[in-house]
PDB file of N, CA and C in Angstrom:
ATOM      1  N   MET A   1      10.479 -47.403  98.047  1.00  0.00           N
ATOM      2  CA  MET A   1      10.969 -47.247  96.456  1.00  0.00           C
ATOM      3  C   MET A   1       8.880 -47.226  95.711  1.00  0.00           C
ATOM      4  N   LYS A   2       8.493 -47.898  96.538  1.00  0.00           N
ATOM      5  CA  LYS A   2       7.104 -47.717  95.167  1.00  0.00           C
ATOM      6  C   LYS A   2       6.625 -46.206  95.522  1.00  0.00           C
ATOM      7  N   SER A   3       6.853 -45.803  96.594  1.00  0.00           N
ATOM      8  CA  SER A   3       6.389 -43.993  96.746  1.00  0.00           C
ATOM      9  C   SER A   3       7.285 -43.222  95.419  1.00  0.00           C
ATOM     10  N   PHE A   4       8.403 -43.640  95.674  1.00  0.00           N
ATOM     11  CA  PHE A   4       9.143 -42.812  94.495  1.00  0.00           C
ATOM     12  C   PHE A   4       8.727 -43.129  93.247  1.00  0.00           C
ATOM     13  N   LEU A   5       9.078 -44.408  92.410  1.00  0.00           N
ATOM     14  CA  LEU A   5       8.841 -44.821  91.961  1.00  0.00           C
ATOM     15  C   LEU A   5       7.306 -43.838  91.080  1.00  0.00           C
ATOM     16  N   TYR A   6       6.295 -44.813  91.975  1.00  0.00           N
ATOM     17  CA  TYR A   6       5.260 -43.329  91.666  1.00  0.00           C
ATOM     18  C   TYR A   6       4.717 -41.637  91.316  1.00  0.00           C
ATOM     19  N   THR A   7       5.442 -40.944  92.879  1.00  0.00           N
ATOM     20  CA  THR A   7       5.945 -39.800  92.191  1.00  0.00           C
ATOM     21  C   THR A   7       6.686 -39.686  90.730  1.00  0.00           C
ATOM     22  N   SER A   8       7.850 -40.124  90.456  1.00  0.00           N
ATOM     23  CA  SER A   8       8.866 -40.102  89.872  1.00  0.00           C
ATOM     24  C   SER A   8       8.259 -40.095  88.721  1.00  0.00           C
ATOM     25  N   VAL A   9       7.238 -40.669  88.044  1.00  0.00           N
ATOM     26  CA  VAL A   9       6.059 -41.651  86.884  1.00  0.00           C
ATOM     27  C   VAL A   9       4.833 -40.218  86.988  1.00  0.00           C
ATOM     28  N   LYS A  10       4.786 -40.209  87.714  1.00  0.00           N
ATOM     29  CA  LYS A  10       3.946 -38.412  88.525  1.00  0.00           C
ATOM     30  C   LYS A  10       4.619 -37.915  87.849  1.00  0.00           C
ATOM     31  N   ASN A  11       5.612 -37.447  88.274  1.00  0.00           N
ATOM     32  CA  ASN A  11       6.536 -36.130  87.478  1.00  0.00           C
ATOM     33  C   ASN A  11       7.558 -35.840  86.071  1.00  0.00           C
ATOM     34  N   GLU A  12       7.639 -37.424  85.188  1.00  0.00           N
ATOM     35  CA  GLU A  12       7.265 -38.082  83.979  1.00  0.00           C
ATOM     36  C   GLU A  12       6.246 -37.235  83.164  1.00  0.00           C
ATOM     37  N   ILE A  13       5.076 -38.083  83.642  1.00  0.00           N
ATOM     38  CA  ILE A  13       4.047 -37.562  83.025  1.00  0.00           C
ATOM     39  C   ILE A  13       3.062 -36.109  82.786  1.00  0.00           C
ATOM     40  N   ILE A  14       3.943 -35.814  83.832  1.00  0.00           N
ATOM     41  CA  ILE A  14       3.465 -33.803  83.728  1.00  0.00           C
ATOM     42  C   ILE A  14       4.080 -33.407  83.264  1.00  0.00           C
ATOM     43  N   SER A  15       5.861 -33.821  83.084  1.00  0.00           N
ATOM     44  CA  SER A  15       6.544 -33.316  81.877  1.00  0.00           C
ATOM     45  C   SER A  15       6.274 -33.587  80.765  1.00  0.00           C
ATOM     46  N   LEU A  16       6.546 -34.430  80.523  1.00  0.00           N
ATOM     47  CA  LEU A  16       5.399 -34.775  78.573  1.00  0.00           C
ATOM     48  C   LEU A  16       4.584 -33.591  78.315  1.00  0.00           C
ATOM     49  N   TYR A  17       3.531 -33.923  78.756  1.00  0.00           N
ATOM     50  CA  TYR A  17       2.190 -32.812  78.893  1.00  0.00           C
ATOM     51  C   TYR A  17       2.073 -31.722  79.230  1.00  0.00           C
ATOM     52  N   ARG A  18       3.582 -31.163  79.939  1.00  0.00           N
ATOM     53  CA  ARG A  18       3.580 -29.271  79.569  1.00  0.00           C
ATOM     54  C   ARG A  18       4.149 -29.439  78.549  1.00  0.00           C
ATOM     55  N   LYS A  19       5.054 -30.939  78.071  1.00  0.00           N
ATOM     56  CA  LYS A  19       6.415 -30.164  77.064  1.00  0.00           C
ATOM     57  C   LYS A  19       5.376 -30.622  75.444  1.00  0.00           C
ATOM     58  N   GLY A  20       3.794 -31.276  75.454  1.00  0.00           N
ATOM     59  CA  GLY A  20       3.515 -31.943  74.464  1.00  0.00           C
ATOM     60  C   GLY A  20       2.653 -29.579  74.369  1.00  0.00           C
ATOM     61  N   LYS A  21       2.571 -29.522  75.428  1.00  0.00           N
ATOM     62  CA  LYS A  21       1.405 -28.865  75.057  1.00  0.00           C
ATOM     63  C   LYS A  21       2.102 -26.821  74.806  1.00  0.00           C
ATOM     64  N   ALA A  22       3.347 -27.571  74.462  1.00  0.00           N
ATOM     65  CA  ALA A  22       4.639 -26.070  75.087  1.00  0.00           C
ATOM     66  C   ALA A  22       4.566 -26.244  73.421  1.00  0.00           C
ATOM     67  N   GLN A  23       4.477 -27.882  72.750  1.00  0.00           N
ATOM     68  CA  GLN A  23       5.372 -27.961  71.406  1.00  0.00           C
ATOM     69  C   GLN A  23       3.657 -27.630  70.195  1.00  0.00           C
ATOM     70  N   GLU A  24       2.667 -28.272  71.422  1.00  0.00           N
ATOM     71  CA  GLU A  24       1.725 -27.563  70.550  1.00  0.00           C
ATOM     72  C   GLU A  24       1.307 -25.703  70.436  1.00  0.00           C
ATOM     73  N   ARG A  25       1.293 -24.742  71.526  1.00  0.00           N
ATOM     74  CA  ARG A  25       1.450 -23.121  70.873  1.00  0.00           C
ATOM     75  C   ARG A  25       2.758 -22.870  70.021  1.00  0.00           C
ATOM     76  N   TYR A  26       3.624 -23.092  70.009  1.00  0.00           N
ATOM     77  CA  TYR A  26       4.918 -23.489  69.402  1.00  0.00           C
ATOM     78  C   TYR A  26       4.638 -23.280  67.433  1.00  0.00           C
ATOM     79  N   SER A  27       3.621 -24.751  67.178  1.00  0.00           N
ATOM     80  CA  SER A  27       3.188 -25.049  66.303  1.00  0.00           C
ATOM     81  C   SER A  27       1.791 -23.915  65.446  1.00  0.00           C
ATOM     82  N   SER A  28       1.209 -23.971  66.794  1.00  0.00           N
ATOM     83  CA  SER A  28       0.237 -23.088  66.265  1.00  0.00           C
ATOM     84  C   SER A  28       0.089 -21.678  66.369  1.00  0.00           C
ATOM     85  N   GLN A  29       1.646 -21.168  66.930  1.00  0.00           N
ATOM     86  CA  GLN A  29       2.416 -19.543  66.793  1.00  0.00           C
ATOM     87  C   GLN A  29       3.645 -20.185  64.854  1.00  0.00           C
ATOM     88  N   LEU A  30       3.293 -20.759  65.237  1.00  0.00           N
ATOM     89  CA  LEU A  30       4.358 -20.846  63.637  1.00  0.00           C
ATOM     90  C   LEU A  30       3.228 -21.432  62.530  1.00  0.00           C
ATOM     91  N   GLU A  31       1.410 -22.265  62.498  1.00  0.00           N
ATOM     92  CA  GLU A  31       0.703 -21.481  62.113  1.00  0.00           C
ATOM     93  C   GLU A  31       0.167 -19.940  61.469  1.00  0.00           C
ATOM     94  N   ASN A  32       0.070 -20.049  62.347  1.00  0.00           N
ATOM     95  CA  ASN A  32      -0.498 -18.443  62.740  1.00  0.00           C
ATOM     96  C   ASN A  32       0.382 -17.349  61.637  1.00  0.00           C
ATOM     97  N   GLU A  33       1.861 -17.400  62.110  1.00  0.00           N
ATOM     98  CA  GLU A  33       2.955 -16.810  60.791  1.00  0.00           C
ATOM     99  C   GLU A  33       2.659 -17.311  59.995  1.00  0.00           C
ATOM    100  N   ALA A  34       2.867 -18.419  59.609  1.00  0.00           N
ATOM    101  CA  ALA A  34       2.726 -19.140  57.379  1.00  0.00           C
ATOM    102  C   ALA A  34       0.411 -18.969  57.577  1.00  0.00           C
ATOM    103  N   PHE A  35       0.421 -18.258  58.338  1.00  0.00           N
ATOM    104  CA  PHE A  35      -0.978 -17.908  57.568  1.00  0.00           C
ATOM    105  C   PHE A  35      -0.799 -15.656  57.367  1.00  0.00           C
ATOM    106  N   PHE A  36      -1.001 -15.022  58.044  1.00  0.00           N
ATOM    107  CA  PHE A  36      -0.534 -13.714  57.950  1.00  0.00           C
ATOM    108  C   PHE A  36       0.707 -13.607  56.557  1.00  0.00           C
ATOM    109  N   ALA A  37       2.251 -14.770  56.800  1.00  0.00           N
ATOM    110  CA  ALA A  37       2.355 -14.038  55.375  1.00  0.00           C
ATOM    111  C   ALA A  37       1.517 -14.998  54.378  1.00  0.00           C
ATOM    112  N   ASN A  38       1.020 -16.115  54.029  1.00  0.00           N
ATOM    113  CA  ASN A  38       0.976 -16.456  52.857  1.00  0.00           C
ATOM    114  C   ASN A  38      -1.108 -15.299  52.382  1.00  0.00           C
ATOM    115  N   THR A  39      -1.221 -14.092  53.802  1.00  0.00           N
ATOM    116  CA  THR A  39      -2.521 -13.705  53.506  1.00  0.00           C
ATOM    117  C   THR A  39      -2.218 -12.590  53.292  1.00  0.00           C
ATOM    118  N   VAL A  40      -0.596 -12.218  53.257  1.00  0.00           N
ATOM    119  CA  VAL A  40       0.358 -10.707  52.832  1.00  0.00           C
ATOM    120  C   VAL A  40       0.463 -10.707  51.356  1.00  0.00           C
ATOM    121  N   ILE A  41       0.938 -11.646  50.956  1.00  0.00           N
ATOM    122  CA  ILE A  41       1.569 -12.505  50.165  1.00  0.00           C
ATOM    123  C   ILE A  41       0.226 -12.513  48.907  1.00  0.00           C
ATOM    124  N   ASP A  42      -0.490 -12.869  49.356  1.00  0.00           N
ATOM    125  CA  ASP A  42      -2.003 -13.058  48.238  1.00  0.00           C
ATOM    126  C   ASP A  42      -2.359 -11.277  47.875  1.00  0.00           C
ATOM    127  N   GLN A  43      -2.514 -11.046  48.948  1.00  0.00           N
ATOM    128  CA  GLN A  43      -3.382  -9.258  48.789  1.00  0.00           C
ATOM    129  C   GLN A  43      -2.440  -8.604  47.858  1.00  0.00           C
ATOM    130  N   GLU A  44      -0.941  -8.537  47.912  1.00  0.00           N
ATOM    131  CA  GLU A  44       0.206  -7.970  47.592  1.00  0.00           C
ATOM    132  C   GLU A  44       0.268  -8.317  45.865  1.00  0.00           C
ATOM    133  N   THR A  45      -0.163  -9.560  45.324  1.00  0.00           N
ATOM    134  CA  THR A  45      -0.016 -10.395  44.366  1.00  0.00           C
ATOM    135  C   THR A  45      -1.608  -9.967  43.885  1.00  0.00           C
ATOM    136  N   GLN A  46      -2.956  -9.577  43.640  1.00  0.00           N
ATOM    137  CA  GLN A  46      -3.809  -9.078  43.685  1.00  0.00           C
ATOM    138  C   GLN A  46      -3.598  -7.615  43.185  1.00  0.00           C
ATOM    139  N   LEU A  47      -3.485  -7.032  44.264  1.00  0.00           N
ATOM    140  CA  LEU A  47      -3.076  -5.815  44.098  1.00  0.00           C
ATOM    141  C   LEU A  47      -1.691  -5.930  42.589  1.00  0.00           C
ATOM    142  N   LEU A  48      -1.158  -6.461  42.299  1.00  0.00           N
ATOM    143  CA  LEU A  48      -0.080  -6.512  40.878  1.00  0.00           C
ATOM    144  C   LEU A  48      -1.242  -6.821  40.164  1.00  0.00           C
ATOM    145  N   LEU A  49      -1.832  -7.203  39.893  1.00  0.00           N
ATOM    146  CA  LEU A  49      -3.235  -8.201  39.399  1.00  0.00           C
ATOM    147  C   LEU A  49      -3.792  -6.687  38.935  1.00  0.00           C
ATOM    148  N   PHE A  50      -4.736  -6.408  39.880  1.00  0.00           N
ATOM    149  CA  PHE A  50      -5.581  -4.904  40.141  1.00  0.00           C
ATOM    150  C   PHE A  50      -5.318  -3.934  39.339  1.00  0.00           C
ATOM    151  N   ASN A  51      -4.046  -3.194  39.712  1.00  0.00           N
ATOM    152  CA  ASN A  51      -3.586  -2.351  38.746  1.00  0.00           C
ATOM    153  C   ASN A  51      -2.825  -2.689  37.146  1.00  0.00           C
ATOM    154  N   ALA A  52      -2.690  -3.786  36.814  1.00  0.00           N
ATOM    155  CA  ALA A  52      -1.711  -4.034  35.620  1.00  0.00           C
ATOM    156  C   ALA A  52      -3.167  -4.566  34.932  1.00  0.00           C
ATOM    157  N   ILE A  53      -4.423  -4.767  35.690  1.00  0.00           N
ATOM    158  CA  ILE A  53      -5.263  -4.553  34.334  1.00  0.00           C
ATOM    159  C   ILE A  53      -5.685  -3.364  34.250  1.00  0.00           C
ATOM    160  N   HIS A  54      -5.809  -2.640  35.047  1.00  0.00           N
ATOM    161  CA  HIS A  54      -6.462  -0.745  35.666  1.00  0.00           C
ATOM    162  C   HIS A  54      -5.170  -0.183  34.285  1.00  0.00           C
ATOM    163  N   SER A  55      -4.147  -0.783  34.460  1.00  0.00           N
ATOM    164  CA  SER A  55      -3.363  -0.212  33.049  1.00  0.00           C
ATOM    165  C   SER A  55      -3.531  -0.293  31.147  1.00  0.00           C
ATOM    166  N   LEU A  56      -4.135  -1.116  31.204  1.00  0.00           N
ATOM    167  CA  LEU A  56      -4.595  -1.845  29.714  1.00  0.00           C
ATOM    168  C   LEU A  56      -4.899  -0.624  29.325  1.00  0.00           C
ATOM    169  N   PRO A  57      -5.011  -0.217  28.571  1.00  0.00           N
ATOM    170  CA  PRO A  57      -5.964   0.841  27.154  1.00  0.00           C
ATOM    171  C   PRO A  57      -7.364   0.362  27.705  1.00  0.00           C
ATOM    172  N   ASP A  58      -8.364   1.719  27.554  1.00  0.00           N
ATOM    173  CA  ASP A  58     -10.152   1.392  27.692  1.00  0.00           C
ATOM    174  C   ASP A  58     -10.748   0.088  27.374  1.00  0.00           C
ATOM    175  N   ARG A  59     -10.443   0.162  25.667  1.00  0.00           N
ATOM    176  CA  ARG A  59     -11.209  -1.216  25.130  1.00  0.00           C
ATOM    177  C   ARG A  59     -10.757  -2.614  25.197  1.00  0.00           C
ATOM    178  N   GLU A  60      -9.186  -2.663  25.655  1.00  0.00           N
ATOM    179  CA  GLU A  60      -8.437  -4.071  26.009  1.00  0.00           C
ATOM    180  C   GLU A  60      -9.337  -4.347  27.700  1.00  0.00           C
ATOM    181  N   ARG A  61      -9.632  -3.307  28.435  1.00  0.00           N
ATOM    182  CA  ARG A  61      -9.953  -3.488  29.611  1.00  0.00           C
ATOM    183  C   ARG A  61     -11.238  -4.417  29.819  1.00  0.00           C
ATOM    184  N   GLN A  62     -11.532  -3.352  29.228  1.00  0.00           N
ATOM    185  CA  GLN A  62     -13.177  -3.833  28.980  1.00  0.00           C
ATOM    186  C   GLN A  62     -13.410  -4.919  28.458  1.00  0.00           C
ATOM    187  N   ILE A  63     -12.927  -5.226  27.034  1.00  0.00           N
ATOM    188  CA  ILE A  63     -12.723  -6.829  26.973  1.00  0.00           C
ATOM    189  C   ILE A  63     -12.640  -8.222  27.386  1.00  0.00           C
ATOM    190  N   PHE A  64     -10.955  -7.034  28.554  1.00  0.00           N
ATOM    191  CA  PHE A  64     -10.672  -8.743  29.561  1.00  0.00           C
ATOM    192  C   PHE A  64     -11.247  -8.195  30.939  1.00  0.00           C
ATOM    193  N   GLU A  65     -11.920  -7.543  30.819  1.00  0.00           N
ATOM    194  CA  GLU A  65     -13.192  -7.493  32.541  1.00  0.00           C
ATOM    195  C   GLU A  65     -14.027  -8.692  32.144  1.00  0.00           C
ATOM    196  N   LEU A  66     -14.201  -8.382  30.373  1.00  0.00           N
ATOM    197  CA  LEU A  66     -16.505  -9.150  30.330  1.00  0.00           C
ATOM    198  C   LEU A  66     -15.514 -10.241  30.270  1.00  0.00           C
ATOM    199  N   SER A  67     -14.732 -11.283  28.819  1.00  0.00           N
ATOM    200  CA  SER A  67     -14.361 -12.308  28.940  1.00  0.00           C
ATOM    201  C   SER A  67     -13.543 -13.326  30.907  1.00  0.00           C
ATOM    202  N   PHE A  68     -12.114 -12.358  31.731  1.00  0.00           N
ATOM    203  CA  PHE A  68     -11.927 -13.277  32.439  1.00  0.00           C
ATOM    204  C   PHE A  68     -12.521 -13.598  33.758  1.00  0.00           C
ATOM    205  N   ILE A  69     -13.296 -12.578  33.707  1.00  0.00           N
ATOM    206  CA  ILE A  69     -13.980 -11.580  35.191  1.00  0.00           C
ATOM    207  C   ILE A  69     -15.450 -12.296  35.206  1.00  0.00           C
ATOM    208  N   GLU A  70     -15.997 -12.025  34.501  1.00  0.00           N
ATOM    209  CA  GLU A  70     -17.287 -12.395  33.941  1.00  0.00           C
ATOM    210  C   GLU A  70     -17.697 -13.614  33.643  1.00  0.00           C
ATOM    211  N   GLY A  71     -16.797 -14.186  32.975  1.00  0.00           N
ATOM    212  CA  GLY A  71     -16.815 -15.153  32.118  1.00  0.00           C
ATOM    213  C   GLY A  71     -17.867 -15.177  30.713  1.00  0.00           C
ATOM    214  N   LEU A  72     -18.152 -14.195  30.613  1.00  0.00           N
ATOM    215  CA  LEU A  72     -18.721 -14.051  28.566  1.00  0.00           C
ATOM    216  C   LEU A  72     -18.121 -14.480  28.041  1.00  0.00           C
ATOM    217  N   LYS A  73     -18.570 -15.153  26.616  1.00  0.00           N
ATOM    218  CA  LYS A  73     -18.322 -15.779  25.072  1.00  0.00           C
ATOM    219  C   LYS A  73     -17.464 -14.351  24.593  1.00  0.00           C
ATOM    220  N   ASN A  74     -16.784 -14.785  23.020  1.00  0.00           N
ATOM    221  CA  ASN A  74     -16.713 -13.574  22.586  1.00  0.00           C
ATOM    222  C   ASN A  74     -17.917 -13.487  21.385  1.00  0.00           C
ATOM    223  N   ILE A  75     -18.106 -14.549  21.889  1.00  0.00           N
ATOM    224  CA  ILE A  75     -19.202 -13.360  20.633  1.00  0.00           C
ATOM    225  C   ILE A  75     -20.129 -12.945  21.793  1.00  0.00           C
ATOM    226  N   GLU A  76     -19.991 -13.008  23.142  1.00  0.00           N
ATOM    227  CA  GLU A  76     -21.132 -12.505  23.931  1.00  0.00           C
ATOM    228  C   GLU A  76     -20.371 -11.013  23.754  1.00  0.00           C
ATOM    229  N   ILE A  77     -19.641 -11.005  23.813  1.00  0.00           N
ATOM    230  CA  ILE A  77     -19.009  -9.392  24.311  1.00  0.00           C
ATOM    231  C   ILE A  77     -18.968  -9.013  22.992  1.00  0.00           C
ATOM    232  N   ALA A  78     -18.412  -9.103  21.775  1.00  0.00           N
ATOM    233  CA  ALA A  78     -18.700  -8.885  20.295  1.00  0.00           C
ATOM    234  C   ALA A  78     -20.380  -8.256  20.332  1.00  0.00           C
ATOM    235  N   GLU A  79     -21.424  -9.517  21.289  1.00  0.00           N
ATOM    236  CA  GLU A  79     -22.563  -8.621  20.789  1.00  0.00           C
ATOM    237  C   GLU A  79     -22.821  -7.600  22.198  1.00  0.00           C
ATOM    238  N   GLN A  80     -21.950  -7.184  22.733  1.00  0.00           N
ATOM    239  CA  GLN A  80     -22.653  -6.760  23.842  1.00  0.00           C
ATOM    240  C   GLN A  80     -21.854  -5.028  23.608  1.00  0.00           C
ATOM    241  N   LEU A  81     -20.872  -5.079  22.784  1.00  0.00           N
ATOM    242  CA  LEU A  81     -20.036  -4.211  22.829  1.00  0.00           C
ATOM    243  C   LEU A  81     -20.277  -3.546  21.263  1.00  0.00           C
ATOM    244  N   GLY A  82     -21.531  -4.461  20.954  1.00  0.00           N
ATOM    245  CA  GLY A  82     -20.998  -3.911  19.211  1.00  0.00           C
ATOM    246  C   GLY A  82     -20.401  -4.286  17.917  1.00  0.00           C
ATOM    247  N   VAL A  83     -18.809  -5.092  18.849  1.00  0.00           N
ATOM    248  CA  VAL A  83     -17.802  -5.451  17.202  1.00  0.00           C
ATOM    249  C   VAL A  83     -18.234  -6.912  16.878  1.00  0.00           C
ATOM    250  N   SER A  84     -16.499  -6.593  16.122  1.00  0.00           N
ATOM    251  CA  SER A  84     -17.136  -8.478  15.784  1.00  0.00           C
ATOM    252  C   SER A  84     -16.217  -8.885  16.172  1.00  0.00           C
ATOM    253  N   ASP A  85     -16.301 -10.480  15.955  1.00  0.00           N
ATOM    254  CA  ASP A  85     -15.849 -12.010  16.714  1.00  0.00           C
ATOM    255  C   ASP A  85     -14.332 -10.811  17.271  1.00  0.00           C
ATOM    256  N   SER A  86     -13.593 -10.970  15.814  1.00  0.00           N
ATOM    257  CA  SER A  86     -11.771 -11.020  15.074  1.00  0.00           C
ATOM    258  C   SER A  86     -11.442  -9.366  16.178  1.00  0.00           C
ATOM    259  N   THR A  87     -13.010  -8.540  16.186  1.00  0.00           N
ATOM    260  CA  THR A  87     -11.638  -7.504  17.153  1.00  0.00           C
ATOM    261  C   THR A  87     -11.446  -8.300  18.621  1.00  0.00           C
ATOM    262  N   VAL A  88     -12.949  -8.828  19.362  1.00  0.00           N
ATOM    263  CA  VAL A  88     -12.758  -9.311  20.841  1.00  0.00           C
ATOM    264  C   VAL A  88     -11.344  -9.686  20.865  1.00  0.00           C
ATOM    265  N   LYS A  89     -11.159 -10.889  19.929  1.00  0.00           N
ATOM    266  CA  LYS A  89      -9.877 -11.868  20.259  1.00  0.00           C
ATOM    267  C   LYS A  89      -8.968 -11.769  20.335  1.00  0.00           C
ATOM    268  N   LYS A  90      -8.287  -9.843  18.964  1.00  0.00           N
ATOM    269  CA  LYS A  90      -7.199  -9.888  18.865  1.00  0.00           C
ATOM    270  C   LYS A  90      -6.985  -8.245  20.662  1.00  0.00           C
ATOM    271  N   ALA A  91      -8.672  -7.988  20.045  1.00  0.00           N
ATOM    272  CA  ALA A  91      -8.198  -7.120  21.119  1.00  0.00           C
ATOM    273  C   ALA A  91      -7.717  -7.878  23.302  1.00  0.00           C
ATOM    274  N   LYS A  92      -8.262  -9.251  23.387  1.00  0.00           N
ATOM    275  CA  LYS A  92      -7.961 -10.234  24.065  1.00  0.00           C
ATOM    276  C   LYS A  92      -6.626 -10.494  24.225  1.00  0.00           C
ATOM    277  N   ALA A  93      -6.234 -10.526  23.512  1.00  0.00           N
ATOM    278  CA  ALA A  93      -4.546 -11.502  21.919  1.00  0.00           C
ATOM    279  C   ALA A  93      -3.747  -9.582  22.772  1.00  0.00           C
ATOM    280  N   LYS A  94      -4.731  -8.426  23.263  1.00  0.00           N
ATOM    281  CA  LYS A  94      -3.965  -7.631  22.921  1.00  0.00           C
ATOM    282  C   LYS A  94      -3.477  -7.306  24.782  1.00  0.00           C
ATOM    283  N   ALA A  95      -4.332  -7.406  25.588  1.00  0.00           N
ATOM    284  CA  ALA A  95      -4.308  -7.218  26.807  1.00  0.00           C
ATOM    285  C   ALA A  95      -3.485  -8.503  27.672  1.00  0.00           C
ATOM    286  N   LEU A  96      -3.134 -10.185  26.542  1.00  0.00           N
ATOM    287  CA  LEU A  96      -2.151 -10.409  26.976  1.00  0.00           C
ATOM    288  C   LEU A  96      -1.088 -10.279  27.217  1.00  0.00           C
ATOM    289  N   GLU A  97      -0.720  -9.947  25.592  1.00  0.00           N
ATOM    290  CA  GLU A  97       0.251  -9.511  25.962  1.00  0.00           C
ATOM    291  C   GLU A  97       0.620  -8.313  26.812  1.00  0.00           C
ATOM    292  N   ILE A  98      -0.068  -7.240  26.672  1.00  0.00           N
ATOM    293  CA  ILE A  98       0.622  -6.150  28.020  1.00  0.00           C
ATOM    294  C   ILE A  98       0.893  -7.183  29.265  1.00  0.00           C
ATOM    295  N   LEU A  99      -0.337  -7.641  29.733  1.00  0.00           N
ATOM    296  CA  LEU A  99      -0.497  -8.110  30.813  1.00  0.00           C
ATOM    297  C   LEU A  99       1.352  -9.261  31.474  1.00  0.00           C
ATOM    298  N   ARG A 100       1.064  -9.470  30.142  1.00  0.00           N
ATOM    299  CA  ARG A 100       2.840 -10.997  30.559  1.00  0.00           C
ATOM    300  C   ARG A 100       3.819  -9.979  30.389  1.00  0.00           C
ATOM    301  N   GLU A 101       3.807  -8.648  29.655  1.00  0.00           N
ATOM    302  CA  GLU A 101       4.328  -8.199  29.985  1.00  0.00           C
ATOM    303  C   GLU A 101       5.140  -7.363  31.455  1.00  0.00           C
ATOM    304  N   LYS A 102       4.021  -6.990  31.878  1.00  0.00           N
ATOM    305  CA  LYS A 102       3.840  -6.873  33.264  1.00  0.00           C
ATOM    306  C   LYS A 102       3.851  -7.779  34.379  1.00  0.00           C
ATOM    307  N   LEU A 103       3.340  -8.299  34.372  1.00  0.00           N
ATOM    308  CA  LEU A 103       3.716  -9.589  35.377  1.00  0.00           C
ATOM    309  C   LEU A 103       4.895  -9.885  35.540  1.00  0.00           C
ATOM    310  N   ASP A 104       5.410 -10.378  36.798  1.00  0.00           N
ATOM    311  CA  ASP A 104       6.255 -11.694  36.596  1.00  0.00           C
ATOM    312  C   ASP A 104       5.505 -13.017  35.556  1.00  0.00           C
ATOM    313  N   PRO A 105       6.306 -13.707  34.743  1.00  0.00           N
ATOM    314  CA  PRO A 105       5.617 -14.730  34.834  1.00  0.00           C
ATOM    315  C   PRO A 105       5.555 -15.839  35.181  1.00  0.00           C
ATOM    316  N   ARG A 106       5.710 -16.020  36.440  1.00  0.00           N
ATOM    317  CA  ARG A 106       5.051 -16.505  37.347  1.00  0.00           C
ATOM    318  C   ARG A 106       3.540 -16.417  37.590  1.00  0.00           C
ATOM    319  N   LEU A 107       3.068 -15.321  37.663  1.00  0.00           N
ATOM    320  CA  LEU A 107       1.950 -14.465  38.078  1.00  0.00           C
ATOM    321  C   LEU A 107       1.091 -14.865  37.014  1.00  0.00           C
ATOM    322  N   PHE A 108       1.557 -14.572  35.969  1.00  0.00           N
ATOM    323  CA  PHE A 108       0.969 -14.799  34.817  1.00  0.00           C
ATOM    324  C   PHE A 108       0.402 -16.607  34.648  1.00  0.00           C
ATOM    325  N   LEU A 109       1.454 -17.133  34.961  1.00  0.00           N
ATOM    326  CA  LEU A 109       1.252 -18.516  34.211  1.00  0.00           C
ATOM    327  C   LEU A 109      -0.067 -19.096  35.219  1.00  0.00           C
ATOM    328  N   PHE A 110       0.677 -18.326  36.351  1.00  0.00           N
ATOM    329  CA  PHE A 110      -0.503 -18.548  37.401  1.00  0.00           C
ATOM    330  C   PHE A 110      -2.277 -18.387  37.620  1.00  0.00           C
ATOM    331  N   PHE A 111      -2.273 -16.665  37.226  1.00  0.00           N
ATOM    332  CA  PHE A 111      -3.457 -16.488  36.808  1.00  0.00           C
ATOM    333  C   PHE A 111      -4.054 -17.281  35.876  1.00  0.00           C
ATOM    334  N   PHE A 112      -3.224 -17.044  34.294  1.00  0.00           N
ATOM    335  CA  PHE A 112      -3.786 -17.270  33.352  1.00  0.00           C
ATOM    336  C   PHE A 112      -3.671 -17.929  32.764  1.00  0.00           C
ATOM    337  N   LEU A 113      -3.406 -19.535  33.620  1.00  0.00           N
ATOM    338  CA  LEU A 113      -2.704 -20.753  32.762  1.00  0.00           C
ATOM    339  C   LEU A 113      -3.664 -21.929  34.254  1.00  0.00           C
ATOM    340  N   GLY A 114      -3.559 -22.013  35.738  1.00  0.00           N
ATOM    341  CA  GLY A 114      -4.291 -22.372  36.463  1.00  0.00           C
ATOM    342  C   GLY A 114      -5.644 -23.019  36.092  1.00  0.00           C
TER     343      GLY A 114
END
């Protein structure tokens, strides 16, 4: 009887260990699939944003890139381009309006308000 109990306990431990390993592999596979899906979504989102920015008129695109990508202030952009501060403000507003029309509202909010 003692031998039977030891063997039963040993087999149960091995069974639990194998189940745990199987669950780990399954969880790992799910994580990899989720990571891959998120990577694809990120790339597609970046491509949408890139295309939308590059569809802007030249002046608005240039001001947009200087402001939002390079982080320059309106006054710095105005000095660099030789235009007034109000011209920069208007061009930024126009660029954002165009992007708002081209991009899904959730994407727009994520990129420009988040």
